[in-house]
XYZ file of C-alpha atoms in Angstrom:
147
model
C -18.179 -13.004 6.481
C -21.158 -12.903 5.024
C -22.627 -11.404 2.172
C -24.331 -9.032 4.971
C -21.368 -7.720 6.835
C -19.315 -7.189 2.750
C -22.187 -5.371 1.602
C -22.117 -3.964 5.193
C -17.911 -3.294 4.898
C -17.960 -2.140 2.158
C -20.566 0.874 3.153
C -18.949 2.505 5.755
C -14.922 2.345 3.786
C -13.496 5.234 4.068
C -10.319 6.108 1.648
C -8.201 9.268 3.782
C -4.424 10.317 4.107
C -3.247 8.858 7.768
C -3.295 10.906 9.959
C -0.870 11.021 12.206
C -2.374 9.866 16.451
C -2.514 6.549 12.996
C 1.191 6.310 12.906
C 1.126 3.046 15.671
C -1.784 1.901 13.791
C -0.234 1.198 10.724
C 3.016 0.133 11.993
C 0.929 -2.363 13.609
C -1.139 -3.617 10.641
C 2.324 -4.268 8.461
C 3.895 -6.371 11.004
C 0.904 -8.632 10.952
C 0.994 -8.821 8.126
C 5.178 -9.750 7.411
C 5.638 -6.199 5.754
C 8.246 -4.098 8.109
C 12.187 -5.833 8.058
C 14.517 -5.155 10.078
C 17.278 -2.220 8.603
C 14.018 -0.659 8.114
C 12.197 1.603 10.420
C 8.358 1.563 10.064
C 7.503 4.684 11.653
C 9.887 6.227 10.196
C 9.291 5.318 6.791
C 5.536 6.460 7.769
C 6.074 9.843 8.656
C 8.435 10.687 5.778
C 6.112 9.748 3.308
C 2.961 11.218 4.707
C 1.243 14.621 2.832
C 4.895 14.721 1.602
C 4.544 17.294 -2.025
C 5.525 13.182 -4.088
C 4.314 11.125 -1.558
C 1.310 10.282 0.658
C -0.144 6.714 3.118
C -3.450 5.820 2.501
C -5.635 4.301 4.922
C -9.025 2.193 4.786
C -11.036 3.258 7.428
C -14.123 0.606 7.800
C -16.392 1.303 11.350
C -14.277 4.407 12.687
C -11.519 1.816 12.674
C -8.373 1.753 10.326
C -8.879 -1.332 8.132
C -6.295 -0.938 4.867
C -2.817 0.812 4.354
C -1.216 2.226 1.023
C 1.844 4.164 1.168
C 2.367 5.906 -2.818
C 4.590 8.338 -4.214
C 6.886 9.289 -7.069
C 9.973 10.378 -8.645
C 8.468 12.460 -11.307
C 7.742 9.683 -13.507
C 7.198 5.604 -12.215
C 4.529 6.615 -8.943
C 4.769 2.753 -6.939
C 3.713 1.481 -4.061
C 4.261 0.811 -0.454
C 3.392 -0.861 2.226
C -0.235 -2.146 0.943
C -1.954 -4.263 4.028
C -5.613 -5.491 5.132
C -7.378 -6.817 8.826
C -6.914 -10.340 8.285
C -10.574 -10.029 9.061
C -11.404 -8.145 6.364
C -9.240 -9.624 3.505
C -11.103 -10.728 1.193
C -13.883 -7.974 1.155
C -12.010 -5.602 -2.335
C -10.146 -3.675 1.057
C -6.718 -4.077 -0.964
C -8.541 -3.471 -4.895
C -9.712 0.521 -3.149
C -6.817 1.457 -2.024
C -4.996 0.121 -5.464
C -7.151 1.865 -6.614
C -7.129 4.907 -4.548
C -2.894 5.259 -4.582
C -3.482 5.053 -9.275
C -5.871 8.247 -8.889
C -2.742 9.919 -6.247
C -0.719 9.177 -8.709
C -2.918 10.618 -12.186
C -4.010 13.809 -10.232
C -0.065 14.102 -9.724
C 0.126 13.498 -13.996
C 2.495 10.036 -13.065
C 1.954 7.611 -15.629
C 3.144 4.485 -14.320
C 2.958 3.080 -11.984
C 5.203 -0.073 -10.473
C 5.171 -2.072 -7.312
C 7.553 -5.306 -5.719
C 6.412 -7.964 -4.290
C 9.218 -10.458 -2.746
C 10.059 -13.976 -5.211
C 7.912 -16.566 -3.023
C 4.652 -14.001 -2.363
C 2.612 -15.862 -4.445
C -0.552 -15.097 -3.335
C 0.733 -11.664 -3.418
C 1.425 -11.730 -7.732
C -1.482 -13.383 -8.029
C -3.602 -10.074 -6.479
C -2.078 -7.563 -8.708
C -1.933 -10.013 -11.576
C -5.789 -9.747 -10.195
C -6.370 -6.462 -10.611
C -4.425 -6.110 -13.858
C -0.559 -5.769 -13.150
C 1.782 -7.361 -15.692
C 5.629 -8.115 -14.487
C 8.104 -6.644 -15.111
C 10.843 -8.177 -17.087
C 13.770 -5.971 -13.721
C 15.405 -7.071 -11.781
C 16.239 -4.440 -8.537
C 19.495 -2.960 -6.799
C 19.765 -1.943 -3.368
C 22.744 -0.372 -1.138
C 21.742 0.765 2.458
C 23.511 3.867 2.516
């Protein structure tokens, strides 16, 4: 993308909560980005998080089109982000960084002191992205159980 095109993206970028009519577009973006898994229903994940008292899905809108998403939520102490995705043709334009910053701001407004996130093992590109944003790797193991 040329510098002029990148400037146009930055100038038209709007970050706001996802609207109900945009769920299918958000899920399609998550699928394109490789974020979905067969054991999770991304539509249901999205609906559960939207506009809740402790969660939301934020979107980056460029030129009236959904360009990126991030799901943000907390349990009262730790905030978490999920489903950070940017339209492939718009990557490298700081949209992901701006979505992370918006999620951080959302958590600050909720008075949440720490943000956590998970990166799948071996996803070095995404790990490097978070390294550049100042995130540190934590010495923890995650455990899960399907209910």
